[in-house]
Amino acid sequence: MAAIDSVSRPNLGWRTPLVIVICGSLIGMLTFGPRSSVGFFMQPFSQEYGWGRDVFALAFAVQNLLWGIGQPFAGAIADKFGSVRVLCVGAVLYAAGLLMMRYSSTPLELNITAGVLIGFGLSGCSFNLVLSAFGKLMPPEWRGIALGAGTAAGSFGQFIFAPFTVAMIDNTGWQATLTTFGFLMLLVIPLALVLATPKAESNAASPVQEQSFKSALVEAFGHRSYVLLVVGFFTCGFQLAFITMHLPAYLIDRGLPAAVGGWVIAIIGLFNIIGSLAVGYVQGKLPKRYILSFIYFTRALATVAFIMLPLTTTSALVFGAISGLAWLSTVPPTSSLVSLMFGTRWLATLYGFAFFSHQVGGFLGAWLGGLVFDKFGSYTPIWWLSVLFGVLSALINLPIVEKPVERAVAQPA
């Protein structure tokens, strides 16, 4: 790893590792919280405008897809020019999407605001950019726990925002809730200054620094373990998007109060704090491929139990707790494996392509959920598809080789 990750870190001055982790975690909390609560807006929007669930689900699916498409480009810009510009532009787009979403009265308008603006906004200011900045700014002994903390912070945002969203919609309406979220997103801008990473130096001496964007992509996509990691990450996106978008409505359909859905989503966020921090710690002690395989298999088993056993408030909360432990805990080992294989020079870019696979899964999970429900009146086929994907990803991650890529010669700039 020393040979591959030889980029010297900048002199950070007052920006100690603790300060960076705190500010990055706050960004993760602010950006992931509203996004994880989007499912609570589906029924108010559908009732207001007489839409089927497929309309709102498609907008959320577009958001996932564009978040994934924009992530590699946002990562490449952050790798080359530093992270501050990307984080700030992303925050502005995200805020604009939330503020304009409240006025979206047609499916096209909803696709533009909730889909395009928020999707590209997330690609620039979500926890993925935060984790990449952590990888560049943190000393090796801080990296594992920083990645776990950054991921857990997004889940803490989910824990806070889920019941808060339900309460705000009930008391002030969905329009005022979206406005509040939009202004909260602007807080990302001052926090982003702490995560400033240096621009790439064209005269750098190290082979990693001299590696071009094109050669980094050729190397990565010619590497079997990276391809397996990217393919397996598809399942994570499919499962998370489907549950985030459709679980609140599924619980209401089955006769549970709306508040239960809020608390289940919140419980997922709370327990993912435990899961992400635990994985951030144990990934330095256990093979990361085994951790990922265990997470995906656990999700599959939890889903089978959830849909096969009688549904009660207790069973829904237990499902939320188990899902939470395995929710975003795939992110620290995935990001760490990319860093281990290729170093940190193009970390944001290469993780961005892995995340694109994640978001293609997210697009299908959100969209197919709405489409299948409107056609069959049931989410059952998607639940079982989620189980199948979980088992496949558990198997796909097992052959990954955890070592730096071998570079016989320096790559040309």
C-alpha positions as a printed NumPy array, in Angstrom:
array([[  0.   ,   0.   ,   0.   ],
       [  2.882,   2.329,   0.734],
       [  4.149,   2.042,  -2.797],
       [  0.796,   2.74 ,  -4.33 ],
       [ -0.348,   5.459,  -1.981],
       [  2.75 ,   7.576,  -1.916],
       [  1.026,  10.927,  -2.333],
       [  2.152,  13.202,   0.463],
       [ -0.669,  14.727,   2.423],
       [ -1.005,  18.497,   2.692],
       [ -0.157,  20.458,   5.806],
       [ -3.632,  20.894,   7.294],
       [ -2.814,  23.321,  10.105],
       [ -5.822,  23.808,  12.375],
       [ -7.807,  21.247,  10.389],
       [ -7.005,  18.327,  12.62 ],
       [ -8.34 ,  14.858,  11.747],
       [-11.054,  15.276,  14.397],
       [-12.224,  18.623,  12.975],
       [-12.319,  17.181,   9.462],
       [-14.291,  14.127,  10.585],
       [-16.831,  16.282,  12.45 ],
       [-17.454,  18.683,   9.559],
       [-17.53 ,  15.908,   6.974],
       [-19.951,  13.952,   9.128],
       [-22.247,  16.979,   9.415],
       [-22.299,  17.231,   5.612],
       [-23.174,  13.557,   5.373],
       [-25.959,  13.997,   7.915],
       [-27.474,  17.043,   6.18 ],
       [-27.364,  15.618,   2.659],
       [-28.494,  12.078,   3.399],
       [-31.272,  12.942,   5.865],
       [-33.818,  14.555,   3.482],
       [-32.979,  12.121,   0.71 ],
       [-33.637,   9.109,   2.939],
       [-37.052,  10.564,   3.877],
       [-38.302,  10.9  ,   0.308],
       [-40.702,   7.953,   0.655],
       [-42.883,   9.977,   3.031],
       [-43.668,  12.438,   0.234],
       [-44.955,   9.825,  -2.236],
       [-48.48 ,   9.535,  -0.876],
       [-49.017,  13.29 ,  -0.254],
       [-47.867,  14.069,  -3.805],
       [-49.963,  11.261,  -5.288],
       [-53.066,  12.342,  -3.365],
       [-52.546,  16.025,  -4.218],
       [-52.244,  15.477,  -7.973],
       [-54.026,  12.144,  -8.484],
       [-50.892,  10.281,  -9.575],
       [-50.122,   6.572,  -9.398],
       [-47.134,   5.521,  -7.345],
       [-45.134,   4.947, -10.508],
       [-44.962,   8.723, -11.149],
       [-43.187,   9.608,  -7.909],
       [-41.159,   6.394,  -8.039],
       [-39.875,   7.29 , -11.513],
       [-38.706,  10.732, -10.319],
       [-36.865,   9.107,  -7.423],
       [-35.421,   6.517,  -9.823],
       [-34.172,   9.295, -12.112],
       [-32.609,  10.941,  -9.065],
       [-30.745,   7.738,  -8.235],
       [-29.567,   7.247, -11.797],
       [-28.35 ,  10.828, -12.29 ],
       [-26.678,  10.76 ,  -8.875],
       [-24.796,   7.721, -10.135],
       [-24.024,   9.21 , -13.563],
       [-22.804,  12.469, -12.041],
       [-20.698,  10.818,  -9.331],
       [-17.678,   9.797, -11.457],
       [-17.525,  13.242, -13.076],
       [-17.897,  15.012,  -9.74 ],
       [-15.211,  12.728,  -8.364],
       [-12.876,  13.446, -11.279],
       [-13.326,  17.21 , -10.847],
       [-12.708,  16.895,  -7.108],
       [ -9.616,  14.763,  -7.755],
       [ -8.204,  17.319, -10.194],
       [ -9.296,  20.68 ,  -8.75 ],
       [-10.103,  19.958,  -5.098],
       [-13.321,  19.13 ,  -3.3  ],
       [-14.642,  22.539,  -2.183],
       [-16.042,  23.693,  -5.534],
       [-17.782,  20.388,  -6.13 ],
       [-19.346,  20.256,  -2.665],
       [-20.614,  23.846,  -2.878],
       [-22.115,  23.516,  -6.361],
       [-23.733,  20.244,  -5.325],
       [-25.265,  21.874,  -2.26 ],
       [-26.74 ,  24.714,  -4.342],
       [-28.276,  22.276,  -6.86 ],
       [-29.656,  20.117,  -4.051],
       [-31.188,  23.121,  -2.291],
       [-32.693,  24.413,  -5.539],
       [-34.21 ,  21.011,  -6.278],
       [-35.87 ,  20.806,  -2.855],
       [-37.182,  24.384,  -2.993],
       [-38.577,  23.97 ,  -6.514],
       [-39.95 ,  20.495,  -5.827],
       [-42.724,  21.99 ,  -3.716],
       [-44.072,  23.723,  -6.843],
       [-43.855,  20.612,  -9.079],
       [-47.435,  19.952, -10.169],
       [-46.74 ,  17.785, -13.235],
       [-44.687,  14.6  , -13.647],
       [-42.211,  16.439, -15.903],
       [-41.628,  19.152, -13.309],
       [-41.151,  16.523, -10.62 ],
       [-38.625,  14.669, -12.772],
       [-36.659,  17.896, -13.26 ],
       [-36.656,  19.011,  -9.617],
       [-36.662,  15.784,  -7.592],
       [-34.892,  13.872, -10.355],
       [-32.403,  16.03 , -12.244],
       [-31.533,  18.833,  -9.791],
       [-31.42 ,  16.738,  -6.633],
       [-29.756,  13.839,  -8.458],
       [-26.874,  15.955,  -9.775],
       [-26.79 ,  17.876,  -6.492],
       [-26.265,  14.665,  -4.55 ],
       [-23.47 ,  13.635,  -6.897],
       [-21.595,  16.757,  -5.83 ],
       [-22.238,  16.985,  -2.099],
       [-23.196,  13.551,  -0.771],
       [-21.178,  11.425,   1.632],
       [-19.333,   9.836,  -1.32 ],
       [-17.346,  13.041,  -1.879],
       [-16.867,  13.329,   1.87 ],
       [-15.41 ,   9.816,   2.061],
       [-13.07 ,  10.548,  -0.831],
       [-11.878,  13.717,   0.912],
       [-11.317,  11.686,   4.073],
       [ -9.202,   9.261,   2.053],
       [ -6.992,  12.106,   0.833],
       [ -6.767,  14.109,   4.063],
       [ -6.609,  11.449,   6.76 ],
       [ -3.446,   9.732,   7.947],
       [ -3.598,   5.93 ,   7.52 ],
       [ -4.372,   5.304,  11.187],
       [ -7.492,   7.514,  10.971],
       [ -8.797,   6.323,   7.609],
       [-10.824,   3.269,   8.63 ],
       [-12.666,   4.937,  11.496],
       [-13.156,   8.131,   9.447],
       [-14.839,   6.178,   6.635],
       [-17.052,   4.432,   9.175],
       [-17.915,   7.716,  10.903],
       [-18.711,   9.469,   7.615],
       [-21.046,   6.676,   6.605],
       [-22.632,   6.501,  10.057],
       [-23.277,  10.247,   9.951],
       [-25.521,   9.8  ,   6.935],
       [-27.463,   7.24 ,   8.911],
       [-27.732,   9.581,  11.887],
       [-29.248,  12.1  ,   9.486],
       [-31.726,   9.419,   8.458],
       [-32.526,   8.705,  12.116],
       [-33.199,  12.398,  12.796],
       [-34.974,  13.327,   9.574],
       [-37.353,  10.346,   9.248],
       [-39.597,  11.04 ,  12.285],
       [-38.991,  14.79 ,  11.847],
       [-40.29 ,  14.563,   8.266],
       [-43.433,  12.667,   9.299],
       [-44.122,  15.191,  12.087],
       [-43.529,  18.211,   9.809],
       [-45.743,  16.872,   7.026],
       [-48.514,  16.18 ,   9.544],
       [-48.242,  19.617,  11.185],
       [-47.096,  22.05 ,   8.469],
       [-47.699,  20.205,   5.19 ],
       [-45.312,  18.691,   2.667],
       [-44.661,  22.013,   0.913],
       [-43.306,  23.734,   4.04 ],
       [-41.257,  20.635,   4.835],
       [-39.524,  20.761,   1.462],
       [-38.802,  24.486,   1.905],
       [-37.206,  23.86 ,   5.296],
       [-35.038,  21.099,   3.875],
       [-33.941,  23.328,   1.009],
       [-32.599,  26.035,   3.302],
       [-30.931,  23.487,   5.578],
       [-28.946,  22.237,   2.597],
       [-27.166,  25.586,   2.27 ],
       [-25.344,  24.85 ,   5.539],
       [-23.17 ,  22.454,   3.552],
       [-21.319,  25.369,   1.939],
       [-19.417,  26.659,   5.021],
       [-18.775,  23.104,   6.223],
       [-17.242,  22.211,   2.852],
       [-14.372,  24.661,   3.411],
       [-12.938,  22.342,   6.062],
       [-12.767,  19.457,   3.573],
       [-10.663,  21.354,   1.03 ],
       [ -8.309,  18.992,  -0.776],
       [ -5.335,  20.184,  -2.839],
       [ -5.436,  20.455,  -6.61 ],
       [ -3.549,  17.824,  -8.576],
       [ -0.015,  18.93 ,  -9.393],
       [  0.989,  18.353, -12.984],
       [  4.686,  18.123, -12.116],
       [  4.284,  15.543,  -9.374],
       [  7.063,  12.984,  -9.152],
       [  5.15 ,   9.899,  -8.117],
       [  3.808,   7.464, -10.743],
       [  0.396,   7.53 ,  -9.036],
       [  0.232,  11.303,  -9.302],
       [  1.263,  11.177, -12.961],
       [ -1.355,   8.592, -13.884],
       [ -3.897,  10.043, -16.297],
       [ -7.657,   9.81 , -15.986],
       [ -7.866,   7.498, -18.991],
       [ -5.125,   5.144, -17.833],
       [ -6.71 ,   4.97 , -14.366],
       [-10.014,   3.837, -15.896],
       [ -8.334,   1.32 , -18.211],
       [ -6.412,  -0.104, -15.289],
       [ -9.462,  -0.315, -13.028],
       [-11.882,  -1.883, -15.51 ],
       [ -9.213,  -4.354, -16.566],
       [ -8.868,  -5.463, -12.95 ],
       [-11.093,  -8.465, -12.185],
       [-11.535,  -7.685,  -8.493],
       [-12.641,  -4.106,  -9.188],
       [-15.217,  -5.329, -11.716],
       [-16.581,  -7.852,  -9.195],
       [-16.792,  -5.112,  -6.563],
       [-18.66 ,  -2.81 ,  -8.956],
       [-21.116,  -5.531, -10.012],
       [-21.821,  -6.548,  -6.421],
       [-22.492,  -2.933,  -5.419],
       [-25.502,  -2.912,  -7.78 ],
       [-27.479,  -4.938,  -5.244],
       [-26.861,  -2.457,  -2.453],
       [-28.438,   0.323,  -4.493],
       [-31.398,  -1.802,  -5.553],
       [-32.26 ,  -2.809,  -1.996],
       [-31.742,   0.603,  -0.387],
       [-33.737,   2.524,  -2.996],
       [-36.648,   0.089,  -2.947],
       [-36.914,   0.151,   0.846],
       [-36.408,   3.922,   1.124],
       [-39.034,   4.641,  -1.526],
       [-41.65 ,   1.99 ,  -0.892],
       [-41.402,   0.606,   2.645],
       [-43.492,   3.42 ,   4.25 ],
       [-46.309,   2.837,   1.738],
       [-45.976,  -0.952,   2.077],
       [-46.495,  -0.725,   5.839],
       [-49.541,   1.518,   5.404],
       [-50.959,  -0.881,   2.8  ],
       [-50.617,  -3.672,   5.356],
       [-52.591,  -1.697,   7.954],
       [-49.871,  -0.079,  10.071],
       [-49.973,   3.648,  10.938],
       [-47.818,   6.102,   8.963],
       [-45.808,   6.857,  12.1  ],
       [-44.567,   3.257,  12.153],
       [-42.967,   3.79 ,   8.756],
       [-41.244,   6.883,  10.097],
       [-39.833,   4.979,  13.029],
       [-38.757,   2.014,  10.916],
       [-36.768,   4.293,   8.597],
       [-35.375,   6.03 ,  11.68 ],
       [-34.421,   2.696,  13.263],
       [-32.616,   1.745,  10.06 ],
       [-30.6  ,   4.943,  10.346],
       [-29.898,   4.448,  14.052],
       [-28.704,   0.865,  13.712],
       [-26.662,   1.694,  10.64 ],
       [-24.589,   3.98 ,  12.854],
       [-23.661,   0.881,  14.827],
       [-23.164,  -1.197,  11.687],
       [-21.041,   1.38 ,   9.848],
       [-18.802,   2.114,  12.834],
       [-18.412,  -1.597,  13.545],
       [-17.488,  -2.342,   9.939],
       [-15.129,   0.647,   9.881],
       [-13.348,  -0.954,  12.828],
       [-13.346,  -4.631,  11.847],
       [-12.361,  -4.056,   8.218],
       [ -8.815,  -3.562,   9.471],
       [ -8.914,  -7.018,  11.075],
       [-10.961,  -9.165,   8.68 ],
       [-10.914,  -9.588,   4.877],
       [-13.178,  -6.967,   3.385],
       [-14.617,  -9.378,   0.818],
       [-15.912, -11.588,   3.612],
       [-17.465,  -8.598,   5.347],
       [-19.29 ,  -7.591,   2.158],
       [-20.475, -11.146,   1.496],
       [-21.802, -11.442,   5.047],
       [-23.667,  -8.123,   4.758],
       [-25.424,  -9.065,   1.511],
       [-26.372, -12.523,   2.79 ],
       [-27.721, -11.017,   6.029],
       [-29.929,  -8.637,   4.038],
       [-31.325, -11.544,   2.021],
       [-32.167, -13.576,   5.136],
       [-33.736, -10.57 ,   6.882],
       [-35.947,  -9.872,   3.871],
       [-37.138, -13.491,   3.668],
       [-38.101, -13.429,   7.349],
       [-39.841, -10.054,   6.983],
       [-42.095, -11.041,   4.092],
       [-42.804, -14.575,   5.306],
       [-43.675, -13.883,   8.956],
       [-46.841, -12.038,  10.116],
       [-46.392,  -8.267,   9.876],
       [-46.703,  -6.332,  13.126],
       [-45.212,  -3.118,  14.463],
       [-42.652,  -5.193,  16.334],
       [-41.642,  -7.255,  13.309],
       [-41.335,  -4.083,  11.21 ],
       [-39.056,  -2.474,  13.804],
       [-36.948,  -5.635,  14.092],
       [-36.587,  -5.696,  10.298],
       [-35.537,  -2.049,  10.459],
       [-32.897,  -2.831,  13.099],
       [-31.396,  -5.759,  11.175],
       [-31.525,  -3.85 ,   7.887],
       [-29.889,  -0.891,   9.584],
       [-26.907,  -2.95 ,  10.719],
       [-26.345,  -3.919,   7.069],
       [-27.632,  -0.703,   5.44 ],
       [-24.676,   1.468,   4.407],
       [-22.072,  -0.72 ,   6.056],
       [-21.116,  -1.856,   2.538],
       [-19.66 ,   1.591,   1.844],
       [-16.534,   1.609,   4.097],
       [-15.167,  -1.728,   2.817],
       [-16.061,  -0.864,  -0.779],
       [-14.296,   2.505,  -0.586],
       [-11.368,   0.947,   1.276],
       [-10.972,  -1.777,  -1.342],
       [-10.821,   0.814,  -4.126],
       [ -8.204,   2.741,  -2.154],
       [ -6.251,  -0.44 ,  -1.418],
       [ -6.229,  -1.564,  -5.051],
       [ -5.44 ,   1.75 ,  -6.75 ],
       [ -4.363,   4.33 ,  -4.146],
       [ -5.997,   7.687,  -3.489],
       [ -4.987,   9.674,  -6.601],
       [ -8.182,   8.779,  -8.499],
       [-10.132,   7.489,  -5.489],
       [-13.165,   9.765,  -5.934],
       [-13.347,   8.876,  -9.63 ],
       [-12.997,   5.108,  -9.279],
       [-15.331,   4.936,  -6.308],
       [-17.677,   7.106,  -8.367],
       [-17.893,   4.431, -11.063],
       [-18.579,   1.8  ,  -8.425],
       [-21.281,   4.067,  -7.058],
       [-22.755,   4.426, -10.546],
       [-23.42 ,   0.683, -10.485],
       [-25.007,   1.17 ,  -7.069],
       [-27.296,   3.846,  -8.463],
       [-28.306,   1.845, -11.527],
       [-29.525,  -0.674,  -8.984],
       [-31.216,   2.165,  -7.125],
       [-32.977,   3.32 , -10.297],
       [-34.397,  -0.153, -10.883],
       [-35.315,  -0.714,  -7.232],
       [-37.29 ,   2.516,  -6.997],
       [-38.874,   2.43 , -10.457],
       [-39.759,  -1.273, -10.583],
       [-41.299,  -1.018,  -7.121],
       [-43.812,   1.568,  -8.328],
       [-44.332,  -0.106, -11.691],
       [-44.941,  -3.565, -10.252],
       [-47.266,  -2.26 ,  -7.543],
       [-49.425,  -0.315,  -9.996],
       [-49.656,  -3.377, -12.276],
       [-50.154,  -6.144,  -9.699],
       [-51.199,  -4.288,  -6.539],
       [-48.348,  -5.923,  -4.617],
       [-44.649,  -5.455,  -3.861],
       [-44.042,  -9.209,  -3.408],
       [-42.166,  -9.808,  -6.714],
       [-39.686,  -7.021,  -5.88 ],
       [-39.099,  -8.33 ,  -2.374],
       [-38.1  , -11.722,  -3.821],
       [-35.966, -10.1  ,  -6.512],
       [-34.156,  -8.255,  -3.726],
       [-33.485, -11.581,  -1.999],
       [-32.068, -13.073,  -5.209],
       [-29.756, -10.099,  -5.77 ],
       [-28.563, -10.307,  -2.173],
       [-27.527, -13.947,  -2.52 ],
       [-25.806, -13.291,  -5.86 ],
       [-23.811, -10.356,  -4.469],
       [-22.798, -12.408,  -1.442],
       [-21.235, -14.895,  -3.874],
       [-19.793, -12.307,  -6.273],
       [-17.685, -10.625,  -3.58 ],
       [-15.953, -13.807,  -2.392],
       [-13.341, -14.061,  -5.222],
       [-12.09 , -10.459,  -4.77 ],
       [ -8.306, -10.245,  -4.254],
       [ -7.369,  -7.683,  -1.615],
       [ -3.995,  -6.281,  -2.645],
       [ -2.623,  -3.264,  -4.539],
       [ -2.59 ,  -3.455,  -8.301],
       [  0.843,  -4.247,  -9.717],
       [  2.365,  -1.466, -11.795],
       [  5.518,  -2.483, -13.586],
       [  6.166,   0.967, -15.062],
       [  5.01 ,   4.497, -14.356],
       [  1.935,   5.574, -16.262],
       [  2.384,   8.577, -18.592],
       [  0.635,  11.795, -17.649]])
